């Protein structure tokens, strides 16, 4: 749910009308998404970080025409699949944001049914602020190489969102298509939901729902 990020909402009325409550929630979510975007841009402009990148990494052009591994031989699709498997199963990156940046192009296109963003740094910030990692989880169902430069992973994720009204994301079935460029970096990360529409996902984010016992 890339259109949303996390924070806290101040002064929400104690007993709002349904229409007013939904409006407040939308304003809260959109406000914190803007804050998230500003934070990512601020990090990108940080001179200390920029200097560290110049010292430790080569310049990375748009869409990853250069890679992060210092000009070494690009990773194979099989090697990237192995890293992705660990990122999904162990690091639970779809709800924690803890992914292996070194396998992604700097300007990787990341999309889901709610929108598109560019770059893994912004994605990591959004996911880390959106899901409560202690009460969310991902189950990897299958991951396979489906083409010379395509990896497909199917999964189920569920959990609570870090929003003031504590919404619960019911089990969401989906898959992610990873496209790898000639430098051995993921340049496109496309998430598809198979059991709900974008509108249904947004409604869940805006609706207080108790987790089933």
Coordinates of C-alpha atoms in Angstrom, one line a residue:
X1 CA 0.0 0.0 0.0
X2 CA 2.4 2.6 -1.3
X3 CA 0.0 5.5 -1.1
X4 CA 0.1 5.4 2.7
X5 CA 2.7 5.9 5.4
X6 CA 2.6 6.0 9.2
X7 CA 2.5 8.5 12.0
X8 CA 0.2 9.8 14.7
X9 CA -2.9 11.9 14.4
X10 CA -3.5 14.7 17.0
X11 CA -6.8 15.9 18.5
X12 CA -9.1 13.3 16.8
X13 CA -12.6 13.8 18.2
X14 CA -13.6 11.3 20.8
X15 CA -16.9 10.5 19.3
X16 CA -16.8 11.5 15.6
X17 CA -19.5 10.9 13.1
X18 CA -18.7 8.2 10.5
X19 CA -18.2 10.7 7.7
X20 CA -16.0 13.0 9.8
X21 CA -14.0 10.0 11.1
X22 CA -13.2 8.8 7.6
X23 CA -12.2 12.3 6.5
X24 CA -9.9 12.6 9.6
X25 CA -8.3 9.3 8.7
X26 CA -7.7 10.2 5.1
X27 CA -6.2 13.5 6.1
X28 CA -3.9 11.8 8.6
X29 CA -2.7 9.2 6.1
X30 CA -2.1 11.7 3.4
X31 CA -0.3 14.1 5.7
X32 CA 2.1 11.4 6.9
X33 CA 2.7 10.2 3.3
X34 CA 3.9 13.7 2.5
X35 CA 6.0 13.7 5.6
X36 CA 7.5 10.4 4.5
X37 CA 8.3 11.8 1.0
X38 CA 10.0 14.9 2.5
X39 CA 12.1 12.7 4.8
X40 CA 13.3 10.6 1.9
X41 CA 14.3 13.7 0.0
X42 CA 16.0 15.1 3.0
X43 CA 18.1 12.0 3.4
X44 CA 19.0 12.1 -0.3
X45 CA 20.3 15.7 0.2
X46 CA 22.3 14.9 3.3
X47 CA 25.9 15.9 2.5
X48 CA 27.4 13.4 5.0
X49 CA 25.6 10.5 3.5
X50 CA 26.3 11.7 0.0
X51 CA 30.1 11.9 0.8
X52 CA 29.9 8.4 2.3
X53 CA 28.3 7.1 -0.9
X54 CA 31.0 8.7 -3.0
X55 CA 33.7 7.1 -0.9
X56 CA 32.2 3.6 -0.6
X57 CA 30.1 3.2 -3.8
X58 CA 30.4 4.1 -7.4
X59 CA 27.9 6.6 -8.9
X60 CA 24.6 4.9 -9.7
X61 CA 22.9 6.3 -12.8
X62 CA 19.1 6.3 -13.4
X63 CA 17.5 2.9 -13.7
X64 CA 20.6 1.2 -12.4
X65 CA 22.9 1.4 -15.4
X66 CA 25.7 1.0 -12.9
X67 CA 25.6 -1.5 -10.1
X68 CA 26.4 -1.4 -6.4
X69 CA 29.1 -4.1 -6.4
X70 CA 32.0 -1.9 -7.6
X71 CA 32.0 -3.2 -11.2
X72 CA 32.2 -6.8 -10.3
X73 CA 30.5 -9.5 -12.4
X74 CA 26.7 -9.0 -12.2
X75 CA 24.7 -11.5 -10.1
X76 CA 22.9 -14.2 -11.8
X77 CA 19.1 -14.6 -11.7
X78 CA 19.6 -17.6 -9.5
X79 CA 21.7 -15.7 -7.0
X80 CA 19.2 -12.9 -6.8
X81 CA 16.4 -15.4 -6.3
X82 CA 18.3 -16.8 -3.2
X83 CA 18.7 -13.3 -1.7
X84 CA 15.0 -12.5 -2.3
X85 CA 14.0 -15.8 -0.6
X86 CA 15.8 -14.7 2.5
X87 CA 14.4 -11.2 2.3
X88 CA 10.8 -12.5 2.2
X89 CA 11.0 -15.4 4.6
X90 CA 13.6 -14.3 7.2
X91 CA 13.6 -10.5 7.0
X92 CA 9.9 -10.3 6.2
X93 CA 10.6 -7.2 4.1
X94 CA 7.1 -6.8 2.8
X95 CA 6.0 -5.7 6.3
X96 CA 9.4 -4.6 7.8
X97 CA 11.1 -2.8 4.8
X98 CA 14.3 -4.7 5.6
X99 CA 15.4 -5.7 2.1
X100 CA 18.8 -6.2 0.5
X101 CA 19.5 -2.8 -1.2
X102 CA 22.5 -4.1 -3.1
X103 CA 20.4 -6.1 -5.5
X104 CA 18.3 -3.2 -6.6
X105 CA 18.9 -0.4 -9.1
X106 CA 19.0 3.0 -7.4
X107 CA 16.0 4.2 -9.4
X108 CA 14.1 0.9 -9.2
X109 CA 10.4 1.3 -10.1
X110 CA 8.2 -0.1 -7.3
X111 CA 4.5 -0.4 -7.7
X112 CA 1.4 -2.0 -6.2
X113 CA -2.3 -1.5 -7.0
X114 CA -2.4 1.8 -5.1
X115 CA 0.4 3.6 -6.8
X116 CA 4.1 3.8 -8.0
X117 CA 7.2 5.1 -6.3
X118 CA 10.9 5.2 -7.4
X119 CA 13.8 3.9 -5.3
X120 CA 14.2 1.5 -2.5
X121 CA 15.0 4.1 0.1
X122 CA 11.5 5.6 -0.1
X123 CA 10.0 2.2 -0.2
X124 CA 11.8 1.1 3.0
X125 CA 10.6 4.2 4.9
X126 CA 7.0 3.7 3.8
X127 CA 6.8 0.0 4.7
X128 CA 8.6 0.5 8.1
X129 CA 6.1 3.2 9.0
X130 CA 3.1 1.5 7.6
X131 CA 3.2 -2.0 9.3
X132 CA 3.6 -2.9 12.9
X133 CA 6.4 -5.5 12.5
X134 CA 5.6 -7.2 15.8
X135 CA 2.1 -7.9 14.8
X136 CA 2.5 -8.5 11.0
X137 CA 3.9 -11.4 9.0
X138 CA 4.5 -12.7 5.5
X139 CA 4.4 -16.3 4.3
X140 CA 6.3 -17.1 1.2
X141 CA 4.3 -19.7 -0.8
X142 CA 6.5 -20.0 -3.9
X143 CA 9.4 -18.3 -5.7
X144 CA 10.7 -19.2 -9.1
X145 CA 12.6 -17.9 -12.1
X146 CA 10.0 -17.5 -14.9
X147 CA 12.1 -16.0 -17.6
X148 CA 15.7 -14.9 -18.4
X149 CA 15.3 -11.8 -16.3
X150 CA 12.1 -12.4 -14.4
X151 CA 11.6 -13.8 -10.9
X152 CA 8.1 -14.3 -9.5
X153 CA 7.2 -14.8 -5.8
X154 CA 3.8 -15.6 -4.4
X155 CA 3.0 -14.8 -0.8
X156 CA 0.4 -14.1 1.9
X157 CA 0.7 -11.2 4.3
X158 CA -1.4 -9.9 7.1
X159 CA -1.0 -7.6 10.1
X160 CA -1.8 -4.4 11.8
X161 CA -1.1 -0.9 10.4
X162 CA 0.6 1.7 12.5
X163 CA -2.3 4.2 12.3
X164 CA -4.2 5.7 15.2
X165 CA -7.3 3.6 14.6
X166 CA -5.3 0.4 14.6
X167 CA -6.6 -1.2 11.4
X168 CA -6.0 -4.8 10.7
X169 CA -5.0 -6.0 7.2
X170 CA -6.8 -9.3 6.7
X171 CA -4.7 -12.0 4.9
X172 CA -3.7 -10.6 1.6
X173 CA -2.8 -12.9 -1.2
X174 CA -0.4 -11.6 -3.9
X175 CA 2.7 -12.0 -5.9
X176 CA 5.7 -9.8 -6.8
X177 CA 7.3 -9.7 -10.2
X178 CA 11.0 -8.7 -10.2
X179 CA 12.6 -7.6 -13.5
X180 CA 16.4 -7.8 -13.6
X181 CA 18.4 -5.5 -15.9
X182 CA 21.7 -6.2 -17.7
X183 CA 23.7 -5.2 -14.7
X184 CA 22.2 -7.9 -12.5
X185 CA 20.0 -5.4 -10.6
X186 CA 16.3 -5.4 -10.0
X187 CA 14.9 -2.4 -12.0
X188 CA 11.2 -3.2 -11.6
X189 CA 9.3 -4.5 -8.5
X190 CA 5.7 -5.0 -9.3
X191 CA 3.3 -6.2 -6.6
X192 CA -0.1 -7.7 -7.6
X193 CA -2.9 -8.5 -5.2
X194 CA -5.0 -11.5 -6.1
X195 CA -7.7 -11.6 -3.5
X196 CA -8.6 -7.9 -3.2
X197 CA -8.7 -4.7 -5.3
X198 CA -6.9 -1.5 -4.6
X199 CA -10.1 0.1 -3.3
X200 CA -10.7 -2.8 -0.9
X201 CA -7.1 -2.4 0.4
X202 CA -7.6 1.3 1.0
X203 CA -10.9 0.6 2.8
X204 CA -9.2 -1.8 5.2
X205 CA -6.6 0.9 6.0
X206 CA -9.3 3.3 6.8
X207 CA -11.5 1.0 8.9
X208 CA -10.9 -0.1 12.5
X209 CA -11.0 -3.9 12.5
X210 CA -10.4 -6.2 15.4
X211 CA -8.1 -9.1 14.6
X212 CA -9.9 -12.5 14.8
X213 CA -9.2 -14.6 17.8

